[in-house]
Coordinates of C-alpha atoms in Angstrom, one line a residue:
M28 CA -29.0 3.3 121.2
A29 CA -29.5 2.4 117.3
R30 CA -33.0 2.0 116.1
N31 CA -34.3 -1.8 115.7
N32 CA -35.2 -1.0 112.0
K33 CA -36.6 -4.5 111.6
H34 CA -38.4 -5.3 108.1
G35 CA -36.5 -1.7 107.3
L36 CA -39.6 0.4 107.9
G37 CA -37.7 2.5 110.4
K38 CA -36.8 5.0 108.5
G39 CA -40.3 5.3 106.9
L40 CA -41.7 5.9 110.9
D41 CA -38.8 8.3 111.5
S42 CA -39.4 10.4 108.4
L43 CA -42.8 11.3 109.9
I44 CA -42.2 11.0 113.9
P45 CA -38.6 12.4 114.0
D46 CA -38.9 13.2 117.8
I47 CA -39.9 9.7 118.9
A48 CA -37.1 7.0 119.3
G49 CA -37.3 3.0 120.0
T50 CA -39.8 0.8 119.3
E51 CA -42.6 -1.0 121.2
E52 CA -40.7 -4.4 120.7
N53 CA -37.6 -2.9 122.9
E54 CA -40.5 -0.7 124.9
E55 CA -38.6 -1.3 128.4
A56 CA -35.2 -0.4 127.2
P57 CA -33.8 3.4 127.9
K58 CA -34.7 5.8 125.7
A59 CA -32.0 7.6 123.4
E60 CA -33.4 10.9 123.4
K61 CA -36.4 12.7 124.9
G62 CA -38.8 14.7 122.9
A63 CA -41.3 16.6 124.5
E64 CA -43.7 14.5 126.3
T65 CA -46.6 15.7 128.5
L66 CA -48.4 13.2 131.2
V67 CA -52.4 13.1 130.6
D68 CA -55.3 11.3 132.5
I69 CA -55.3 8.0 130.8
N70 CA -59.4 8.4 130.4
K71 CA -58.8 11.7 128.3
V72 CA -56.8 9.1 125.7
E73 CA -58.7 7.3 123.3
P74 CA -57.9 5.1 120.3
N75 CA -58.1 5.7 117.1
R76 CA -61.5 4.1 115.4
E77 CA -59.7 4.4 111.8
Q78 CA -56.6 2.7 113.1
P79 CA -55.8 -0.6 110.9
R80 CA -55.5 -3.3 113.8
K81 CA -58.2 -4.2 115.3
I82 CA -57.5 -7.5 117.2
F83 CA -54.9 -7.4 119.8
N84 CA -53.5 -10.6 121.5
E85 CA -54.8 -10.5 125.8
D86 CA -51.7 -12.8 127.0
A87 CA -49.1 -9.8 124.7
L88 CA -51.1 -7.3 126.6
Q89 CA -50.9 -9.0 130.2
E90 CA -47.5 -9.6 129.2
L91 CA -46.9 -5.7 128.7
S92 CA -49.3 -4.9 131.9
E93 CA -46.7 -6.6 134.3
S94 CA -44.0 -4.9 132.5
I95 CA -45.5 -1.5 132.9
K96 CA -46.4 -2.1 136.5
Q97 CA -42.5 -2.7 137.2
Y98 CA -41.0 0.0 134.7
G99 CA -43.6 2.5 133.4
I100 CA -44.2 3.3 130.2
I101 CA -41.1 4.0 128.6
Q102 CA -41.9 4.9 124.9
P103 CA -44.8 7.9 125.0
L104 CA -47.8 7.5 123.4
L105 CA -48.0 9.6 120.3
V106 CA -51.6 11.6 120.0
Q107 CA -53.1 14.4 118.7
K108 CA -55.8 17.2 120.4
K109 CA -59.3 16.6 119.8
D110 CA -62.0 18.7 121.2
D111 CA -62.1 17.4 125.0
Y112 CA -59.4 14.0 124.5
Y113 CA -56.6 13.1 123.3
E114 CA -56.6 10.7 119.9
I115 CA -54.1 7.8 119.8
I116 CA -51.7 7.8 116.7
A117 CA -49.0 5.3 117.5
G118 CA -49.2 3.5 120.7
E119 CA -52.8 1.8 121.2
R120 CA -51.2 -1.3 123.0
R121 CA -49.3 0.5 125.4
W122 CA -52.6 2.5 126.7
R123 CA -54.5 -1.0 126.6
A124 CA -51.6 -2.4 128.6
A125 CA -51.9 1.1 131.0
K126 CA -55.1 0.5 132.0
K127 CA -54.5 -3.0 132.8
A128 CA -51.8 -1.8 135.0
G129 CA -53.9 0.7 136.7
L130 CA -52.0 3.6 135.6
K131 CA -54.0 6.9 136.0
K132 CA -51.9 9.1 133.4
V133 CA -49.7 8.4 130.6
P134 CA -47.3 10.4 128.8
V135 CA -48.1 11.5 125.4
I136 CA -46.5 13.4 122.6
V137 CA -48.9 15.7 121.0
R138 CA -48.8 16.5 117.0
D139 CA -50.8 17.8 114.5
L140 CA -51.0 15.9 111.7
S141 CA -53.0 15.6 108.7
E142 CA -55.5 12.3 108.1
Q143 CA -53.0 10.7 105.7
E144 CA -49.8 11.1 108.0
I145 CA -52.1 9.4 111.1
V146 CA -52.7 6.9 108.7
E147 CA -49.8 6.0 107.7
I148 CA -48.2 6.2 110.7
S149 CA -50.3 3.9 112.1
L150 CA -50.1 1.4 109.4
I151 CA -46.0 1.7 109.6
E152 CA -46.1 1.3 113.2
N153 CA -48.0 -1.7 113.3
I154 CA -46.0 -3.4 110.3
Q155 CA -43.0 -2.8 112.3
R156 CA -44.0 -4.6 114.9
E157 CA -46.0 -7.4 112.9
D158 CA -49.1 -6.4 114.8
L159 CA -51.6 -6.7 111.6
N160 CA -53.2 -9.7 110.5
P161 CA -53.1 -10.0 106.5
I162 CA -56.6 -8.8 106.0
E163 CA -55.8 -5.6 108.4
E164 CA -52.5 -5.0 106.3
A165 CA -54.7 -5.3 103.4
L166 CA -57.4 -2.5 104.0
A167 CA -54.8 -0.7 105.4
Y168 CA -53.5 -0.5 102.1
K169 CA -56.4 -0.1 100.5
R170 CA -58.0 3.0 102.6
L171 CA -54.7 4.8 101.6
L172 CA -55.3 3.9 98.0
E173 CA -58.6 4.9 97.6
D174 CA -59.3 7.7 100.5
F175 CA -56.0 9.3 99.7
D176 CA -55.4 8.3 95.8
L177 CA -52.3 7.0 96.3
K178 CA -51.0 4.7 93.4
Q179 CA -49.7 1.2 94.6
D180 CA -45.7 2.4 94.0
E181 CA -46.4 5.4 96.5
V182 CA -47.8 3.1 98.9
A183 CA -45.3 0.6 98.6
E184 CA -42.5 3.3 99.3
K185 CA -44.2 4.6 102.5
V186 CA -44.0 1.4 104.3
S187 CA -41.1 0.2 102.6
K188 CA -42.1 -2.8 100.9
S189 CA -42.0 -4.1 97.3
R190 CA -45.2 -2.7 95.1
A191 CA -45.5 -6.8 94.6
A192 CA -46.2 -7.0 98.2
V193 CA -48.3 -4.5 98.4
T194 CA -50.1 -5.7 95.4
N195 CA -50.3 -9.7 96.6
S196 CA -51.4 -8.1 100.1
L197 CA -54.4 -6.6 98.3
R198 CA -55.2 -9.5 96.4
L199 CA -56.8 -11.1 99.8
L200 CA -59.4 -8.9 99.6
K201 CA -60.8 -10.9 96.9
L202 CA -61.4 -13.7 99.0
D203 CA -64.6 -15.1 100.1
K204 CA -65.4 -13.2 103.4
R205 CA -65.4 -16.5 104.9
V206 CA -62.1 -17.3 103.9
Q207 CA -60.8 -13.8 104.9
Q208 CA -62.3 -14.8 108.4
M209 CA -60.4 -18.1 108.3
L210 CA -57.1 -16.5 107.5
V211 CA -57.3 -14.1 110.5
D212 CA -58.2 -16.9 112.7
E213 CA -55.1 -18.6 111.6
M214 CA -56.7 -21.6 110.3
I215 CA -55.0 -20.9 107.0
T216 CA -51.7 -19.1 106.0
P217 CA -51.4 -16.5 103.7
G218 CA -49.6 -18.6 101.6
H219 CA -53.0 -20.8 101.4
A220 CA -55.1 -17.8 100.8
R221 CA -53.1 -17.0 97.7
A222 CA -53.3 -20.4 96.5
I223 CA -57.2 -20.4 96.8
L224 CA -57.7 -17.1 94.7
N225 CA -57.1 -19.3 92.1
I226 CA -60.8 -20.6 92.6
E227 CA -63.2 -18.0 91.4
D228 CA -66.4 -19.4 92.8
P229 CA -66.4 -18.0 96.5
D230 CA -68.4 -21.2 98.0
Q231 CA -65.7 -23.1 96.4
Q232 CA -63.3 -21.0 98.0
Y233 CA -65.0 -21.3 101.6
E234 CA -65.0 -25.5 101.0
F235 CA -61.4 -25.6 99.5
A236 CA -60.6 -23.3 102.7
Q237 CA -62.2 -25.7 105.1
R238 CA -60.5 -29.0 103.3
I239 CA -56.9 -27.2 103.9
F240 CA -57.6 -26.5 107.6
D241 CA -59.3 -29.9 108.2
E242 CA -56.2 -32.3 106.0
K243 CA -53.7 -29.8 107.4
M244 CA -52.2 -29.2 103.6
S245 CA -49.4 -27.8 102.8
V246 CA -49.3 -24.7 100.7
R247 CA -47.6 -27.0 98.0
E248 CA -50.0 -29.5 98.4
V249 CA -53.2 -26.6 97.9
E250 CA -51.0 -25.4 94.7
K251 CA -51.0 -28.7 93.2
E252 CA -54.4 -30.0 94.0
I253 CA -55.7 -26.5 92.6
K254 CA -53.7 -26.7 89.5
R255 CA -55.1 -30.4 89.2
L256 CA -58.8 -29.4 89.5
N257 CA -58.2 -26.0 87.3
N258 CA -56.8 -28.3 84.2
K259 CA -59.5 -30.7 84.6
K260 CA -61.7 -30.8 81.6
P261 CA -65.6 -31.2 82.2
E262 CA -66.7 -34.9 80.7
K263 CA -68.6 -34.0 77.6
E264 CA -72.2 -34.5 77.6
K265 CA -73.4 -37.8 76.3
K266 CA -75.9 -37.1 73.6
E267 CA -79.2 -38.3 74.0
E268 CA -80.2 -40.7 71.4
P269 CA -83.3 -39.3 69.1
Q270 CA -86.6 -41.5 70.0
I271 CA -87.2 -43.0 66.5
D272 CA -89.2 -46.0 66.4
E273 CA -87.8 -49.5 65.2
S274 CA -89.6 -49.3 62.0
L275 CA -88.2 -46.6 60.9
L276 CA -85.0 -47.2 62.0
N277 CA -85.3 -50.2 59.9
Q278 CA -86.2 -48.2 57.1
L279 CA -83.5 -45.8 56.9
R280 CA -80.7 -48.8 57.4
S281 CA -82.1 -50.2 54.2
I282 CA -82.2 -46.9 52.2
E283 CA -78.2 -46.3 53.6
E284 CA -77.4 -49.9 52.6
Q285 CA -78.9 -49.1 48.9
L286 CA -76.5 -45.9 49.0
K287 CA -73.5 -47.4 49.6
Q288 CA -74.3 -49.8 46.9
K289 CA -74.9 -47.3 44.5
T290 CA -72.0 -45.1 45.2
G291 CA -69.6 -47.9 46.5
T292 CA -68.3 -45.7 49.6
K293 CA -69.4 -45.0 53.5
V294 CA -72.9 -43.5 53.7
Q295 CA -74.4 -42.7 57.0
I296 CA -78.2 -42.0 57.7
T297 CA -78.4 -40.4 61.1
P298 CA -82.1 -39.4 62.1
K299 CA -82.9 -36.2 65.0
N300 CA -86.6 -37.0 65.2
R301 CA -89.2 -38.6 62.8
E302 CA -89.2 -35.7 60.1
S303 CA -85.6 -34.8 59.9
G304 CA -81.6 -36.2 60.3
K305 CA -79.0 -36.0 58.3
I306 CA -76.6 -38.0 55.5
E307 CA -73.2 -38.0 55.2
I308 CA -71.3 -39.9 52.5
D309 CA -67.6 -40.3 52.5
Y310 CA -65.0 -39.7 49.3
F311 CA -61.7 -39.6 49.2
S312 CA -60.5 -38.9 46.0
N313 CA -61.7 -36.5 43.0
E314 CA -62.6 -39.8 41.0
E315 CA -64.7 -41.1 43.9
F316 CA -66.7 -37.4 44.2
E317 CA -67.4 -37.6 40.5
K318 CA -68.5 -41.3 40.7
I319 CA -70.7 -40.0 43.7
M320 CA -72.4 -37.1 41.8
G321 CA -72.9 -39.3 38.8
C322 CA -75.1 -41.8 40.3
F323 CA -77.3 -38.6 41.6
N324 CA -77.6 -37.3 38.2
N325 CA -78.6 -40.6 37.3
I326 CA -81.2 -40.7 39.8
Q327 CA -84.6 -39.8 38.2

């Protein structure tokens, strides 16, 4: 039976665990080949605390549990031996459903893998089945980058995704934590979230995310609105008028008028306070400039 290579990730998983065939999506189908598997006490099997997936859909688990009651576990769990228990590398969903179904023992395949291989397998398995929410996926990529000193293109190759897809996923971690939770809770979509990244202020990100949810905005509407907000220029602050008494202003207007008559051009006196200000004199040719300078030269 051909393996379901949804999203092109099957090859990456097979290269790491070649003895395992089939996916959890077609768990009830017959196995193409049997690996070396062992039945162990279900209570001696525990999940990996570092596994990327943290949230499990209870309805889906119940459905799988009912199937397991009828057909058993077709696909064995991949585990590694610890001191007195087995730690799940792949198959936590099956393990949880088996416990719901009341199974006493579960089939496992024991492997001795490095920590990096365990993270890679857990990530690939969950991505292939679309079990991770966007934040879980981004955190898994981040761990591969930081804990195992991988580059983004190396991570992308391991999970059979483009580097751009990995980069866009990691960018979601720059969102305000409250917005990340809204994404996990499916109150907004990854498309909405990527658009919100164009807002720098965390509080504004959260406020806008709430607006998206309340107003049921489409991704296109969000992108258009954020672009409008970012292009909106702040209104210029109105300059405060200097506090000058009326008598001084009248005196300055009189001097301004006298200078206009002497120079023959526009003159403006702008006070800053009672003791300072500026005088502006316009000229529009060399001849006017020389005339103005001549007026000042003649002042005794």
